[in-house]
PDB file of C-alpha atoms in Angstrom:
ATOM      1  CA  LYS A   1     -11.054 -99.220  17.027  1.00 64.00           C
ATOM      2  CA  ALA A   2     -13.689 -97.244  18.900  1.00 78.00           C
ATOM      3  CA  GLY A   3     -17.313 -98.087  18.284  1.00 93.00           C
ATOM      4  CA  VAL A   4     -20.271 -95.811  17.730  1.00 96.00           C
ATOM      5  CA  THR A   5     -20.597 -93.384  20.591  1.00 97.00           C
ATOM      6  CA  GLN A   6     -23.877 -91.813  21.583  1.00 98.00           C
ATOM      7  CA  THR A   7     -24.320 -89.051  24.147  1.00 97.00           C
ATOM      8  CA  PRO A   8     -25.924 -88.621  26.509  1.00 97.00           C
ATOM      9  CA  ARG A   9     -26.893 -92.151  27.600  1.00 97.00           C
ATOM     10  CA  TYR A  10     -29.944 -90.987  29.525  1.00 97.00           C
ATOM     11  CA  LEU A  11     -32.176 -87.922  29.323  1.00 97.00           C
ATOM     12  CA  ILE A  12     -35.288 -86.837  31.122  1.00 98.00           C
ATOM     13  CA  LYS A  13     -37.228 -83.987  29.511  1.00 98.00           C
ATOM     14  CA  THR A  14     -40.565 -82.318  30.069  1.00 98.00           C
ATOM     15  CA  ARG A  15     -43.354 -82.362  27.513  1.00 98.00           C
ATOM     16  CA  GLY A  16     -43.060 -79.430  25.153  1.00 98.00           C
ATOM     17  CA  GLN A  17     -39.289 -79.103  25.486  1.00 98.00           C
ATOM     18  CA  GLN A  18     -36.828 -79.921  22.748  1.00 98.00           C
ATOM     19  CA  VAL A  19     -33.831 -82.258  22.869  1.00 98.00           C
ATOM     20  CA  THR A  20     -30.639 -82.835  20.906  1.00 98.00           C
ATOM     21  CA  LEU A  21     -28.899 -86.195  20.774  1.00 98.00           C
ATOM     22  CA  SER A  22     -25.382 -86.759  19.489  1.00 98.00           C
ATOM     23  CA  CYS A  23     -23.747 -89.628  17.604  1.00 98.00           C
ATOM     24  CA  SER A  24     -20.095 -90.111  16.729  1.00 98.00           C
ATOM     25  CA  PRO A  25     -19.662 -92.840  14.119  1.00 96.00           C
ATOM     26  CA  ILE A  26     -16.825 -95.317  13.768  1.00 94.00           C
ATOM     27  CA  SER A  27     -13.756 -93.592  12.369  1.00 93.00           C
ATOM     28  CA  GLY A  28     -13.925 -93.621   8.573  1.00 89.00           C
ATOM     29  CA  HIS A  29     -17.648 -94.305   8.401  1.00 90.00           C
ATOM     30  CA  ARG A  30     -19.554 -91.772   6.356  1.00 89.00           C
ATOM     31  CA  SER A  31     -23.118 -92.893   6.833  1.00 90.00           C
ATOM     32  CA  VAL A  32     -25.136 -92.368   9.998  1.00 94.00           C
ATOM     33  CA  SER A  33     -28.671 -93.552  10.505  1.00 94.00           C
ATOM     34  CA  TRP A  34     -31.052 -92.995  13.401  1.00 97.00           C
ATOM     35  CA  TYR A  35     -33.665 -95.401  14.751  1.00 97.00           C
ATOM     36  CA  GLN A  36     -36.300 -95.181  17.449  1.00 98.00           C
ATOM     37  CA  GLN A  37     -36.900 -98.273  19.560  1.00 97.00           C
ATOM     38  CA  THR A  38     -40.045 -98.678  21.688  1.00 96.00           C
ATOM     39  CA  PRO A  39     -41.722-101.744  23.164  1.00 93.00           C
ATOM     40  CA  GLY A  40     -44.848-101.135  21.123  1.00 90.00           C
ATOM     41  CA  GLN A  41     -43.431-100.197  17.713  1.00 92.00           C
ATOM     42  CA  GLY A  42     -40.071-101.925  17.802  1.00 94.00           C
ATOM     43  CA  LEU A  43     -37.167-100.529  15.807  1.00 96.00           C
ATOM     44  CA  GLN A  44     -38.221 -97.827  13.358  1.00 96.00           C
ATOM     45  CA  PHE A  45     -36.039 -95.936  10.914  1.00 95.00           C
ATOM     46  CA  LEU A  46     -35.900 -92.165  11.354  1.00 96.00           C
ATOM     47  CA  PHE A  47     -33.391 -90.907   8.777  1.00 93.00           C
ATOM     48  CA  GLU A  48     -29.983 -91.475   7.235  1.00 92.00           C
ATOM     49  CA  TYR A  49     -27.208 -88.993   6.531  1.00 93.00           C
ATOM     50  CA  PHE A  50     -24.322 -89.464   4.189  1.00 89.00           C
ATOM     51  CA  SER A  51     -21.742 -86.810   3.402  1.00 87.00           C
ATOM     52  CA  GLU A  52     -23.753 -84.218   5.318  1.00 92.00           C
ATOM     53  CA  THR A  53     -26.893 -84.827   3.236  1.00 92.00           C
ATOM     54  CA  GLN A  54     -30.084 -86.555   4.305  1.00 92.00           C
ATOM     55  CA  ARG A  55     -30.448 -89.533   1.979  1.00 87.00           C
ATOM     56  CA  ASN A  56     -33.470 -91.306   3.364  1.00 86.00           C
ATOM     57  CA  LYS A  57     -36.256 -90.417   5.747  1.00 91.00           C
ATOM     58  CA  GLY A  58     -38.691 -92.578   7.643  1.00 92.00           C
ATOM     59  CA  ASN A  59     -42.286 -91.921   8.457  1.00 93.00           C
ATOM     60  CA  PHE A  60     -41.910 -89.566  11.405  1.00 96.00           C
ATOM     61  CA  PRO A  61     -43.343 -86.050  11.881  1.00 96.00           C
ATOM     62  CA  GLY A  62     -41.310 -82.938  11.109  1.00 96.00           C
ATOM     63  CA  ARG A  63     -40.597 -82.481  14.831  1.00 98.00           C
ATOM     64  CA  PHE A  64     -37.832 -85.023  14.280  1.00 98.00           C
ATOM     65  CA  SER A  65     -34.842 -83.599  12.413  1.00 97.00           C
ATOM     66  CA  GLY A  66     -31.153 -84.263  12.091  1.00 97.00           C
ATOM     67  CA  ARG A  67     -27.934 -83.125  10.594  1.00 97.00           C
ATOM     68  CA  GLN A  68     -24.473 -84.368   9.874  1.00 97.00           C
ATOM     69  CA  PHE A  69     -21.218 -82.475  10.170  1.00 97.00           C
ATOM     70  CA  SER A  70     -18.141 -82.589   7.960  1.00 95.00           C
ATOM     71  CA  ASN A  71     -16.458 -85.026  10.396  1.00 94.00           C
ATOM     72  CA  SER A  72     -19.470 -87.383   9.975  1.00 94.00           C
ATOM     73  CA  ARG A  73     -20.718 -86.778  13.516  1.00 97.00           C
ATOM     74  CA  SER A  74     -24.485 -86.460  13.562  1.00 98.00           C
ATOM     75  CA  GLU A  75     -27.127 -84.917  15.777  1.00 98.00           C
ATOM     76  CA  MET A  76     -30.818 -85.477  15.901  1.00 98.00           C
ATOM     77  CA  ASN A  77     -33.295 -83.016  17.354  1.00 98.00           C
ATOM     78  CA  VAL A  78     -36.827 -83.537  18.581  1.00 98.00           C
ATOM     79  CA  SER A  79     -38.857 -80.403  19.175  1.00 96.00           C
ATOM     80  CA  THR A  80     -42.069 -79.991  21.175  1.00 97.00           C
ATOM     81  CA  LEU A  81     -41.611 -83.301  22.964  1.00 98.00           C
ATOM     82  CA  GLU A  82     -44.589 -85.560  23.509  1.00 98.00           C
ATOM     83  CA  LEU A  83     -44.989 -88.374  26.031  1.00 97.00           C
ATOM     84  CA  GLY A  84     -44.960 -90.849  23.114  1.00 97.00           C
ATOM     85  CA  ASP A  85     -41.442 -89.746  22.168  1.00 98.00           C
ATOM     86  CA  SER A  86     -40.094 -91.669  25.153  1.00 98.00           C
ATOM     87  CA  ALA A  87     -37.883 -94.298  23.613  1.00 98.00           C
ATOM     88  CA  LEU A  88     -34.378 -95.591  23.087  1.00 98.00           C
ATOM     89  CA  TYR A  89     -32.817 -93.651  20.187  1.00 98.00           C
ATOM     90  CA  LEU A  90     -30.174 -95.595  18.377  1.00 98.00           C
ATOM     91  CA  CYS A  91     -27.561 -94.434  15.936  1.00 97.00           C
ATOM     92  CA  ALA A  92     -25.847 -96.726  13.426  1.00 95.00           C
ATOM     93  CA  SER A  93     -22.862 -96.045  11.257  1.00 93.00           C
ATOM     94  CA  SER A  94     -21.667 -97.743   8.118  1.00 88.00           C
ATOM     95  CA  LEU A  95     -18.796 -97.339   5.744  1.00 82.00           C
ATOM     96  CA  ARG A  96     -20.561 -97.053   2.406  1.00 68.00           C
ATOM     97  CA  ASP A  97     -18.533 -97.098  -0.722  1.00 63.00           C
ATOM     98  CA  ILE A  98     -18.437 -94.516  -3.487  1.00 57.00           C
ATOM     99  CA  SER A  99     -21.375 -96.169  -5.219  1.00 59.00           C
ATOM    100  CA  TYR A 100     -23.440 -95.901  -2.020  1.00 55.00           C
ATOM    101  CA  MET A 101     -23.855 -99.635  -1.759  1.00 60.00           C
ATOM    102  CA  ASN A 102     -24.998-100.938   1.577  1.00 60.00           C
ATOM    103  CA  THR A 103     -22.387-102.207   3.967  1.00 71.00           C
ATOM    104  CA  GLU A 104     -22.579-103.522   7.517  1.00 84.00           C
ATOM    105  CA  ALA A 105     -24.199-101.141   9.986  1.00 89.00           C
ATOM    106  CA  PHE A 106     -22.977-100.918  13.568  1.00 93.00           C
ATOM    107  CA  PHE A 107     -25.119 -99.541  16.351  1.00 96.00           C
ATOM    108  CA  GLY A 108     -24.264 -97.470  19.367  1.00 97.00           C
ATOM    109  CA  GLN A 109     -25.679 -98.158  22.816  1.00 96.00           C
ATOM    110  CA  GLY A 110     -28.398 -95.596  22.377  1.00 97.00           C
ATOM    111  CA  THR A 111     -29.813 -92.660  24.293  1.00 98.00           C
ATOM    112  CA  ARG A 112     -32.712 -93.460  26.563  1.00 97.00           C
ATOM    113  CA  LEU A 113     -35.111 -90.494  26.401  1.00 98.00           C
ATOM    114  CA  THR A 114     -37.881 -90.198  28.946  1.00 98.00           C
ATOM    115  CA  VAL A 115     -40.497 -87.487  28.467  1.00 98.00           C
ATOM    116  CA  VAL A 116     -42.520 -86.592  31.570  1.00 97.00           C
TER     117      VAL A 116
ATOM    118  CA  GLY B   1     -43.543-100.461   1.719  1.00 84.00           C
ATOM    119  CA  GLU B   2     -41.541-103.308   3.117  1.00 89.00           C
ATOM    120  CA  ASN B   3     -42.982-105.377   5.984  1.00 94.00           C
ATOM    121  CA  VAL B   4     -40.963-107.943   7.941  1.00 97.00           C
ATOM    122  CA  GLU B   5     -42.545-110.626  10.087  1.00 98.00           C
ATOM    123  CA  GLN B   6     -40.563-112.699  12.579  1.00 98.00           C
ATOM    124  CA  HIS B   7     -41.378-115.932  14.420  1.00 98.00           C
ATOM    125  CA  PRO B   8     -41.394-117.081  17.097  1.00 98.00           C
ATOM    126  CA  SER B   9     -41.640-114.078  19.443  1.00 97.00           C
ATOM    127  CA  THR B  10     -40.121-116.116  22.267  1.00 98.00           C
ATOM    128  CA  LEU B  11     -37.994-119.260  22.146  1.00 98.00           C
ATOM    129  CA  SER B  12     -36.563-121.325  24.957  1.00 98.00           C
ATOM    130  CA  VAL B  13     -34.016-124.054  24.302  1.00 98.00           C
ATOM    131  CA  GLN B  14     -31.760-126.230  26.390  1.00 98.00           C
ATOM    132  CA  GLU B  15     -28.053-125.463  26.333  1.00 98.00           C
ATOM    133  CA  GLY B  16     -26.427-127.358  23.496  1.00 97.00           C
ATOM    134  CA  ASP B  17     -29.606-127.536  21.379  1.00 98.00           C
ATOM    135  CA  SER B  18     -30.194-125.635  18.166  1.00 98.00           C
ATOM    136  CA  ALA B  19     -32.356-122.552  17.734  1.00 98.00           C
ATOM    137  CA  VAL B  20     -34.065-121.403  14.548  1.00 98.00           C
ATOM    138  CA  ILE B  21     -35.686-118.004  13.985  1.00 98.00           C
ATOM    139  CA  LYS B  22     -37.650-117.311  10.829  1.00 98.00           C
ATOM    140  CA  CYS B  23     -38.461-114.063   9.034  1.00 98.00           C
ATOM    141  CA  THR B  24     -40.514-113.229   5.966  1.00 98.00           C
ATOM    142  CA  TYR B  25     -40.427-110.033   3.954  1.00 97.00           C
ATOM    143  CA  SER B  26     -42.900-108.541   1.514  1.00 96.00           C
ATOM    144  CA  ASP B  27     -40.867-106.445  -0.937  1.00 92.00           C
ATOM    145  CA  SER B  28     -39.149-108.538  -3.600  1.00 92.00           C
ATOM    146  CA  ALA B  29     -36.765-105.610  -4.204  1.00 89.00           C
ATOM    147  CA  SER B  30     -35.119-106.132  -0.810  1.00 90.00           C
ATOM    148  CA  ASN B  31     -31.726-107.714  -1.212  1.00 88.00           C
ATOM    149  CA  TYR B  32     -29.800-107.242   2.018  1.00 89.00           C
ATOM    150  CA  PHE B  33     -30.767-109.060   5.227  1.00 94.00           C
ATOM    151  CA  PRO B  34     -28.814-108.520   8.433  1.00 94.00           C
ATOM    152  CA  TRP B  35     -29.408-110.158  11.830  1.00 97.00           C
ATOM    153  CA  TYR B  36     -28.839-108.341  15.080  1.00 97.00           C
ATOM    154  CA  LYS B  37     -28.530-109.497  18.676  1.00 98.00           C
ATOM    155  CA  GLN B  38     -29.527-107.121  21.441  1.00 97.00           C
ATOM    156  CA  GLU B  39     -28.655-107.709  25.060  1.00 96.00           C
ATOM    157  CA  LEU B  40     -30.267-105.833  27.894  1.00 93.00           C
ATOM    158  CA  GLY B  41     -29.128-102.245  28.063  1.00 90.00           C
ATOM    159  CA  LYS B  42     -27.105-102.443  24.881  1.00 93.00           C
ATOM    160  CA  GLY B  43     -27.511-101.482  21.242  1.00 95.00           C
ATOM    161  CA  PRO B  44     -28.113-104.122  18.556  1.00 96.00           C
ATOM    162  CA  GLN B  45     -24.998-106.024  17.555  1.00 96.00           C
ATOM    163  CA  LEU B  46     -24.603-107.300  13.988  1.00 95.00           C
ATOM    164  CA  ILE B  47     -24.075-111.060  14.080  1.00 97.00           C
ATOM    165  CA  ILE B  48     -24.437-112.079  10.468  1.00 96.00           C
ATOM    166  CA  ASP B  49     -25.846-110.810   7.216  1.00 93.00           C
ATOM    167  CA  ILE B  50     -26.699-112.160   3.771  1.00 92.00           C
ATOM    168  CA  ARG B  51     -27.210-110.646   0.348  1.00 88.00           C
ATOM    169  CA  SER B  52     -29.693-111.866  -2.186  1.00 85.00           C
ATOM    170  CA  ASN B  53     -27.051-113.305  -4.496  1.00 84.00           C
ATOM    171  CA  VAL B  54     -26.194-115.887  -1.812  1.00 84.00           C
ATOM    172  CA  GLY B  55     -28.411-118.669  -0.490  1.00 91.00           C
ATOM    173  CA  GLU B  56     -26.569-119.479   2.740  1.00 95.00           C
ATOM    174  CA  LYS B  57     -23.838-118.023   4.910  1.00 95.00           C
ATOM    175  CA  LYS B  58     -22.116-119.503   7.946  1.00 97.00           C
ATOM    176  CA  ASP B  59     -19.986-118.084  10.719  1.00 94.00           C
ATOM    177  CA  GLN B  60     -18.994-120.667  13.328  1.00 96.00           C
ATOM    178  CA  ARG B  61     -22.182-121.623  15.191  1.00 97.00           C
ATOM    179  CA  ILE B  62     -24.360-119.177  13.308  1.00 98.00           C
ATOM    180  CA  ALA B  63     -25.843-119.584   9.868  1.00 98.00           C
ATOM    181  CA  VAL B  64     -28.382-117.721   7.793  1.00 98.00           C
ATOM    182  CA  THR B  65     -30.389-119.127   4.874  1.00 97.00           C
ATOM    183  CA  LEU B  66     -32.329-117.134   2.289  1.00 96.00           C
ATOM    184  CA  ASN B  67     -35.138-118.282   0.006  1.00 96.00           C
ATOM    185  CA  LYS B  68     -35.792-115.428  -2.437  1.00 93.00           C
ATOM    186  CA  THR B  69     -38.715-117.151  -4.140  1.00 94.00           C
ATOM    187  CA  ALA B  70     -40.594-117.613  -0.894  1.00 95.00           C
ATOM    188  CA  LYS B  71     -39.252-114.311   0.496  1.00 96.00           C
ATOM    189  CA  HIS B  72     -38.093-115.746   3.775  1.00 96.00           C
ATOM    190  CA  PHE B  73     -34.810-116.055   5.574  1.00 97.00           C
ATOM    191  CA  SER B  74     -33.818-117.865   8.758  1.00 98.00           C
ATOM    192  CA  LEU B  75     -31.197-117.689  11.493  1.00 98.00           C
ATOM    193  CA  HIS B  76     -29.775-120.939  12.790  1.00 98.00           C
ATOM    194  CA  ILE B  77     -27.739-121.108  15.999  1.00 98.00           C
ATOM    195  CA  THR B  78     -26.191-124.483  16.824  1.00 98.00           C
ATOM    196  CA  GLU B  79     -24.763-125.680  20.157  1.00 98.00           C
ATOM    197  CA  THR B  80     -26.452-122.853  22.001  1.00 98.00           C
ATOM    198  CA  GLN B  81     -24.842-121.389  25.103  1.00 97.00           C
ATOM    199  CA  PRO B  82     -26.317-119.283  27.940  1.00 96.00           C
ATOM    200  CA  GLU B  83     -24.578-116.220  26.510  1.00 96.00           C
ATOM    201  CA  ASP B  84     -26.682-116.592  23.355  1.00 98.00           C
ATOM    202  CA  SER B  85     -29.693-115.484  25.456  1.00 98.00           C
ATOM    203  CA  ALA B  86     -30.838-112.125  24.030  1.00 98.00           C
ATOM    204  CA  VAL B  87     -33.387-110.566  21.692  1.00 98.00           C
ATOM    205  CA  TYR B  88     -32.677-111.257  18.009  1.00 98.00           C
ATOM    206  CA  PHE B  89     -33.896-109.006  15.204  1.00 98.00           C
ATOM    207  CA  CYS B  90     -33.975-109.665  11.498  1.00 98.00           C
ATOM    208  CA  ALA B  91     -34.085-106.785   8.996  1.00 96.00           C
ATOM    209  CA  ALA B  92     -34.463-106.145   5.291  1.00 94.00           C
ATOM    210  CA  SER B  93     -33.320-103.389   3.036  1.00 89.00           C
ATOM    211  CA  MET B  94     -32.349-102.679  -0.521  1.00 81.00           C
ATOM    212  CA  TRP B  95     -28.631-102.950  -0.984  1.00 63.00           C
ATOM    213  CA  ASN B  96     -28.234 -99.796  -3.030  1.00 64.00           C
ATOM    214  CA  TYR B  97     -30.969 -97.752  -1.447  1.00 63.00           C
ATOM    215  CA  GLY B  98     -29.499 -96.936   1.894  1.00 65.00           C
ATOM    216  CA  GLN B  99     -29.365 -98.019   5.450  1.00 71.00           C
ATOM    217  CA  ASN B 100     -33.105 -97.702   6.072  1.00 81.00           C
ATOM    218  CA  PHE B 101     -33.640-101.136   7.535  1.00 90.00           C
ATOM    219  CA  VAL B 102     -37.103-102.481   8.195  1.00 94.00           C
ATOM    220  CA  PHE B 103     -36.839-104.637  11.294  1.00 96.00           C
ATOM    221  CA  GLY B 104     -38.852-107.577  12.424  1.00 97.00           C
ATOM    222  CA  PRO B 105     -40.462-107.378  15.890  1.00 97.00           C
ATOM    223  CA  GLY B 106     -37.774-109.509  17.511  1.00 98.00           C
ATOM    224  CA  THR B 107     -37.398-112.945  19.112  1.00 98.00           C
ATOM    225  CA  ARG B 108     -36.455-113.348  22.765  1.00 98.00           C
ATOM    226  CA  LEU B 109     -34.215-116.369  22.989  1.00 98.00           C
ATOM    227  CA  SER B 110     -33.579-117.985  26.328  1.00 98.00           C
ATOM    228  CA  VAL B 111     -30.956-120.700  26.609  1.00 98.00           C
ATOM    229  CA  LEU B 112     -31.532-122.768  29.719  1.00 95.00           C
ATOM    230  CA  PRO B 113     -28.475-124.286  31.435  1.00 91.00           C
TER     231      PRO B 113
END
């Protein structure tokens, strides 16, 4: 069974540009969450999507957005990049049952974004 | 909101010894506590989790204990091996509120041969 796939693995962008990251969850998983990992702030929750709807949102500015497609694949977008957006962006997928109860979350390898 | 503290930040043990990592959480509504292991260049890997209706859970050399009254939970690794060397993260969330985990800052475990 394939794991969570994130593309691309590495990105270098210039300040002010925008970037789109992609996440393909484990087959059958309907929930996708995104996290930002930095040495200073650790792992921080960005948002979660379930059945194409954003269910939860962390404390990040509106420059960070996401979406989920009908096949559960998800993308996140960061507009007007700042130097501080340099981080490892991780995607996690989980099965979720019909009652939306939490189940195990599995992470991808992440996309390393460097803003110069 | 929820806040998760984790100690120690670094831990070195001899191969074969046990390692214990402790976490505390602030929100009594949290009821799901996973532990993740992250190796260099990789994403976090789920190693064990526990729900608030259970006090202890074991999986081979790994165990997790939960004290709801004190709001703390611990990871125990016995018979450590060099391949256990990694950064370990604890997290807390509400079972029925979504996958918005609040993570601890991490513990770098080094197992010395």
